[in-house]
Short mmCIF file of C-alpha atoms and ligand atoms in Angstrom, two decimals:
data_model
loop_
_atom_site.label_atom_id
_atom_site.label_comp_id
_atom_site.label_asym_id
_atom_site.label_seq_id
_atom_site.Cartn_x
_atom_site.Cartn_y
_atom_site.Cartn_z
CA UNK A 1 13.25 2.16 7.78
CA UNK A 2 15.79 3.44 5.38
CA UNK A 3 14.72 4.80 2.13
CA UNK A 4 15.54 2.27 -1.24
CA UNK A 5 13.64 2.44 -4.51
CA UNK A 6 14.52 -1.08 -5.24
CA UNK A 7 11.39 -2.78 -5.87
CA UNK A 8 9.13 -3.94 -3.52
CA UNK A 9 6.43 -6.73 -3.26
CA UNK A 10 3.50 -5.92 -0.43
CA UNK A 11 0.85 -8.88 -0.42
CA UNK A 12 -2.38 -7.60 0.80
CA UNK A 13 -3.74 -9.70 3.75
CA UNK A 14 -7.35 -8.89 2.27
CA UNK A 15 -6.88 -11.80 0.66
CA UNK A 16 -5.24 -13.56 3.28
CA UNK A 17 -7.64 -16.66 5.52
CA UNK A 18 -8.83 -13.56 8.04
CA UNK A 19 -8.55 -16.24 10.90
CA UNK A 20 -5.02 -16.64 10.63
CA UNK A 21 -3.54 -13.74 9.69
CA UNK A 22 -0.59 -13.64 12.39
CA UNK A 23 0.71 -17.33 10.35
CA UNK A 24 -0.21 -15.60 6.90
CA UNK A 25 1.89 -12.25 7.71
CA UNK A 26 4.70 -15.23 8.42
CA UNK A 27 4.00 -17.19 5.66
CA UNK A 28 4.02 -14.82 2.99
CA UNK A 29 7.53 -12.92 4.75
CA UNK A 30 8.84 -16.31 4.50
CA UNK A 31 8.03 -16.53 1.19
CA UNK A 32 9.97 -13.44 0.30
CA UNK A 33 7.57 -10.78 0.66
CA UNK A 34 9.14 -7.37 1.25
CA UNK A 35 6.50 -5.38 3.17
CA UNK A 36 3.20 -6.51 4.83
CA UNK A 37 0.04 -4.60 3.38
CA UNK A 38 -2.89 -4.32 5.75
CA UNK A 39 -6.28 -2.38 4.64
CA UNK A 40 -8.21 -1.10 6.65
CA UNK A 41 -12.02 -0.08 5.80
CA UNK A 42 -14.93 1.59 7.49
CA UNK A 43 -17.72 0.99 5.75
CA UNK A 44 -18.31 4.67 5.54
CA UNK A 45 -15.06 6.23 3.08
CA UNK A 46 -15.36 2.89 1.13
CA UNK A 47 -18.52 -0.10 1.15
CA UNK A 48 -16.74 -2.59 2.93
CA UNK A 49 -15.64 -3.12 6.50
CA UNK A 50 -12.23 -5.06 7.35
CA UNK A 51 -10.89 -4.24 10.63
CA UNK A 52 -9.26 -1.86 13.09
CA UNK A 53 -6.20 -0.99 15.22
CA UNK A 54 -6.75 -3.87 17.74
CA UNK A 55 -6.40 -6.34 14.87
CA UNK A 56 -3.31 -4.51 13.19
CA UNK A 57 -2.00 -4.96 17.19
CA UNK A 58 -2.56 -8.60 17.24
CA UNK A 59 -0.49 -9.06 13.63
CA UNK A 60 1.87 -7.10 14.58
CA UNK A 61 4.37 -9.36 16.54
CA UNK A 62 3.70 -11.67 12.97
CA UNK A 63 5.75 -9.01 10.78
CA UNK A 64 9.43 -8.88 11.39
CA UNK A 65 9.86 -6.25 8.33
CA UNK A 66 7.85 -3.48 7.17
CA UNK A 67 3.68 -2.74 8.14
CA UNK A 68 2.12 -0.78 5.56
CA UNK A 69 -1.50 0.03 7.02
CA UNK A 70 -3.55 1.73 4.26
CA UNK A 71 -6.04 3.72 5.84
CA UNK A 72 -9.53 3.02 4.24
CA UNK A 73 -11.66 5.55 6.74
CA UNK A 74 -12.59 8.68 7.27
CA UNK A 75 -11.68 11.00 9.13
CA UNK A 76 -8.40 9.65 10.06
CA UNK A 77 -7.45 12.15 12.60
CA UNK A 78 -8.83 10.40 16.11
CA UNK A 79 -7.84 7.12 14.96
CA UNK A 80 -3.81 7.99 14.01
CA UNK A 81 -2.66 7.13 17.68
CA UNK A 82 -4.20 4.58 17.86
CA UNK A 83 -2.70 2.79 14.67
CA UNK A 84 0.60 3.74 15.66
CA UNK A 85 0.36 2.21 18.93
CA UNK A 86 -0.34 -0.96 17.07
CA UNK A 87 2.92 -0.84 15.83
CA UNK A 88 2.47 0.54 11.75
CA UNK A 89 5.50 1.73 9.89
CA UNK A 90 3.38 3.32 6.94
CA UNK A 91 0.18 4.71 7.98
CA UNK A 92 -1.63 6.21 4.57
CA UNK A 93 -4.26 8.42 4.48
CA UNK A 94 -6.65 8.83 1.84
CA UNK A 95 -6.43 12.97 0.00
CA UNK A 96 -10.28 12.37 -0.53
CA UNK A 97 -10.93 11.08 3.19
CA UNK A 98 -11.21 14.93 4.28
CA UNK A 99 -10.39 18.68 3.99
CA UNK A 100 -7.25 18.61 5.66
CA UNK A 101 -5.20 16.10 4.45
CA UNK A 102 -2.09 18.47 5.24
CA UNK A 103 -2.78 18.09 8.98
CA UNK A 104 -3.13 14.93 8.94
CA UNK A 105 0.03 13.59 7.47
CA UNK A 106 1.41 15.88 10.16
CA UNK A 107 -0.32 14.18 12.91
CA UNK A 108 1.45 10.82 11.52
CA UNK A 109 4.58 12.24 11.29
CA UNK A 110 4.48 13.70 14.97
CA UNK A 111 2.94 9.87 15.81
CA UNK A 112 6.39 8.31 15.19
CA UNK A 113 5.11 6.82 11.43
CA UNK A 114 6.25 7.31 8.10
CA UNK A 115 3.35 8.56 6.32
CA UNK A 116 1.66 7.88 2.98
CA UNK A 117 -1.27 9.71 0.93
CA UNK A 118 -3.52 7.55 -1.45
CA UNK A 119 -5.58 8.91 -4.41
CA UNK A 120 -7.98 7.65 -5.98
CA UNK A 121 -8.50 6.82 -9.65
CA UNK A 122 -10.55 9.57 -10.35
CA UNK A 123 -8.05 11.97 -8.24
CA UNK A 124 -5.37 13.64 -10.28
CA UNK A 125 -1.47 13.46 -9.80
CA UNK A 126 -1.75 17.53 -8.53
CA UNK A 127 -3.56 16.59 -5.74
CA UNK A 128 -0.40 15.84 -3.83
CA UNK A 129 1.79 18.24 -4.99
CA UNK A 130 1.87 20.81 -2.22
CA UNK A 131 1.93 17.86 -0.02
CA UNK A 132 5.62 15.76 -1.16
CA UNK A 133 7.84 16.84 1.34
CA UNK A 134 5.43 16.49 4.15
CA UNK A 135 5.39 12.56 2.86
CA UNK A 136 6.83 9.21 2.51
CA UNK A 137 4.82 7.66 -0.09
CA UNK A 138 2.08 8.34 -2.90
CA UNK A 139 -0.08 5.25 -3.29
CA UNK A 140 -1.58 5.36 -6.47
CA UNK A 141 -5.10 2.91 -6.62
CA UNK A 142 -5.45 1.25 -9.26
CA UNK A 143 -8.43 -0.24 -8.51
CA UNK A 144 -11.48 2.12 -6.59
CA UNK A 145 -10.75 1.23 -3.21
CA UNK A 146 -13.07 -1.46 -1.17
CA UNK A 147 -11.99 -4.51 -2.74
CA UNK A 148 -9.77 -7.05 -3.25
CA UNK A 149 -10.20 -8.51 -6.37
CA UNK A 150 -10.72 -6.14 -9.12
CA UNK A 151 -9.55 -5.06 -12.40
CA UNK A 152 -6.92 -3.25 -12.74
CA UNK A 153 -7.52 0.05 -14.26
CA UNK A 154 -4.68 1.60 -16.17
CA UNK A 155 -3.12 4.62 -14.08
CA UNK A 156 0.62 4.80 -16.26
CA UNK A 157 0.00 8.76 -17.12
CA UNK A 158 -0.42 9.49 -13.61
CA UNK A 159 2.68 7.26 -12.35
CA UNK A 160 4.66 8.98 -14.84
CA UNK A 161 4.01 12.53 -13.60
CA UNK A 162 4.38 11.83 -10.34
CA UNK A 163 7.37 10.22 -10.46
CA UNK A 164 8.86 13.48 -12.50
CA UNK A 165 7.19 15.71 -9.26
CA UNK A 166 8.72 13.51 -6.61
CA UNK A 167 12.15 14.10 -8.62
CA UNK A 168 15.33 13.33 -6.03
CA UNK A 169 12.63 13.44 -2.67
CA UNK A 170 12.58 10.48 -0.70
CA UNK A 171 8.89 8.94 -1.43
CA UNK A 172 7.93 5.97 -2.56
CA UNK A 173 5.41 5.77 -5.43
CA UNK A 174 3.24 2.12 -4.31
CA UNK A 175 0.43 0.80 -7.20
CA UNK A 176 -2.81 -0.55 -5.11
CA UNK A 177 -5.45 -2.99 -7.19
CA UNK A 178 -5.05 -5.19 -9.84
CA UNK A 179 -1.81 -5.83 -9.99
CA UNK A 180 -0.27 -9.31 -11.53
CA UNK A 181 2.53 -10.09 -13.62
CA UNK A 182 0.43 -8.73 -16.15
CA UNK A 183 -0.06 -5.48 -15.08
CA UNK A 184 3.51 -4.74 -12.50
CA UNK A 185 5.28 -4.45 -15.62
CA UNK A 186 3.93 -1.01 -16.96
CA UNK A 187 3.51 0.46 -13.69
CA UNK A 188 7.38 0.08 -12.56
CA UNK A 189 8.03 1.06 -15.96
CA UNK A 190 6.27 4.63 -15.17
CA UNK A 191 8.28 4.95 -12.28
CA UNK A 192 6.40 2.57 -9.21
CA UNK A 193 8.23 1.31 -6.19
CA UNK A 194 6.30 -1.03 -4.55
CA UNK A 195 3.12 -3.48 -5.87
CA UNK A 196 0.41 -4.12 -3.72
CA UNK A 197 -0.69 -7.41 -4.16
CA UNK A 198 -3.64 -9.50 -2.85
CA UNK A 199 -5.01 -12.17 -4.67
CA UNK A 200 -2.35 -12.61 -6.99
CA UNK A 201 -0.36 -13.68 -4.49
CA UNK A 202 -2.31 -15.12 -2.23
CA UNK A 203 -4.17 -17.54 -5.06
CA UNK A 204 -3.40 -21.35 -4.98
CA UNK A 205 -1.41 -21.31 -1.37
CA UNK A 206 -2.29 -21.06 2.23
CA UNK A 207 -0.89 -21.63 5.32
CA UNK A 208 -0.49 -25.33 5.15
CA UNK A 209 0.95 -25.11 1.85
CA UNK A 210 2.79 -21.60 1.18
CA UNK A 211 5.11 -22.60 -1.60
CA UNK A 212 2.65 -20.79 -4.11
CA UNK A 213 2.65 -17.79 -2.31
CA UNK A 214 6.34 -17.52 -3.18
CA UNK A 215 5.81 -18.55 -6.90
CA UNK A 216 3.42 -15.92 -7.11
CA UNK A 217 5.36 -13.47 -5.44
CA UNK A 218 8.72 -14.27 -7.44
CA UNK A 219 6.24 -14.11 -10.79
CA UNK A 220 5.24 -10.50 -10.15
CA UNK A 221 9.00 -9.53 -9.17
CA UNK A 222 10.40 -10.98 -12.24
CA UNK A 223 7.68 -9.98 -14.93
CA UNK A 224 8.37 -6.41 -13.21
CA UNK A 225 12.16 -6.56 -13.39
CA UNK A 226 12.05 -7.11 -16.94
CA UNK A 227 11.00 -3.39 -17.17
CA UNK A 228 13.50 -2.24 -14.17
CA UNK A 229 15.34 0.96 -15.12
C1 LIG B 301 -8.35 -2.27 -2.32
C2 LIG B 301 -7.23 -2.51 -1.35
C3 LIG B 301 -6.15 -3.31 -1.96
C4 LIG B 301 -6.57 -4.69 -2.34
C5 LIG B 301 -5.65 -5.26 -3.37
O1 LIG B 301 -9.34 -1.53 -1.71
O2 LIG B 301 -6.67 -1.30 -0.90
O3 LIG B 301 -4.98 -3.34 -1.16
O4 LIG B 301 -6.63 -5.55 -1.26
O5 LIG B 301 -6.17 -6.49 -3.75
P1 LIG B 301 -5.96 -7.06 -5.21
O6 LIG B 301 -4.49 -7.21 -5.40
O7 LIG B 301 -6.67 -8.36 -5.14
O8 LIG B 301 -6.57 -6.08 -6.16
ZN1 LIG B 302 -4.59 -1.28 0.04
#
């Protein structure tokens, strides 16, 4: 994976048909989605239980670009191996999932990943800033994490600063919840990278009929490109 801020589309197979997601991952690729996003929850560091590293294994061989698995669970530590055996680019980890965030995006690192830390909405932009050159990518939730779904809850303040912390380092800034053509705008504006999206990309297709998928996907890209700088 080389580095690019260019702007990036990730649908969110949360929103996917969850018994097909190896023809989704290829459906919404062909449909010119950049990266794959694949959440994964515990039922324990969020309310809601997805799936796990034998599912990210079987979608794998589906995804001829980029995995992005967001890492809904605490503690991460015993489960990092195991994820990237299944083949993830991105693993992120979650600053509020446990005390030592620092080790863990070591761990991922030493794993053979490119590694990401999430905050939450109530989290401020500080929380990662001893943390940016021991990282790949700041995923800034939009939404409190759990759900696909949700509103979108404005986060532009904390984009901003980050993206003046990050200054000339390699790391992504990626927006997670909520986000539409509505919303990408504002966010890229502030300085994001790459949109998360779930159901606003995944609304009105599915695998027997993918064309909206890429309507939806180009929608996002081009309300957000309006704003490119
Ligand atoms: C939220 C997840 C998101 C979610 C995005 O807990 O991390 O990736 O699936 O879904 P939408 O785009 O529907 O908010
Ligand atoms: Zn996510």
């Amino acid at each position: 994976m080389t580095f690019d801020r260019s702007l990036k589309i990730a649908p969110s197979i949360l929103a996917a048909d969850f018994a097909a997601f190896g023809a989704e991952c290829e459906a919404v690729e062909a449909q010119g989605a950049d990266w794959v996003h694949v959440d994964v929850m515990d039922g324990h560091f969020v309310p809601n239980i997805s799936f796990g590293p034998a599912t990210c294994a079987a979608i794998r061989p589906h995804i001829k670009g980029v995995m992005d698995v967001h890492l809904m669970i605490a503690p991460v530590d015993p489960y990092i191996d195991a994820f990237a055996a299944a083949g993830a680019d991105i693993l992120t980890a979650h600053v509020e999932a446990g005390p030592h965030i620092h080790r863990t995006l070591q761990a991922i690192r030493a794993a053979g990943c490119k590694g990401g830390v999430a905050i939450n909405p109530g989290t401020p932009a500080e929380a990662v800033a001893d943390l940016l050159d021991l990282t790949d990518l700041v995923c800034v939730m939009t939404v409190n994490p759990g759900f696909g779904g949700q509103k979108f809850i404005d986060m532009t303040d904390k984009i901003r600063k980050l993206r003046q912390m990050i200054g000339d380092r390699p790391v992504h800034i990626e927006i997670d919840g909520g986000v539409d053509p509505g919303t990408a705008p504002a966010v890229v504006k502030a300085g994001a990278d790459v949109l998360v999206a779930g159901s606003a990309v995944f609304k009105g297709g599915s695998v027997q009929d993918p064309a909206p998928y890429g309507e939806n996907i180009r929608a996002i890209r081009a309300a957000a490109e309006g704003t490119w700088t």
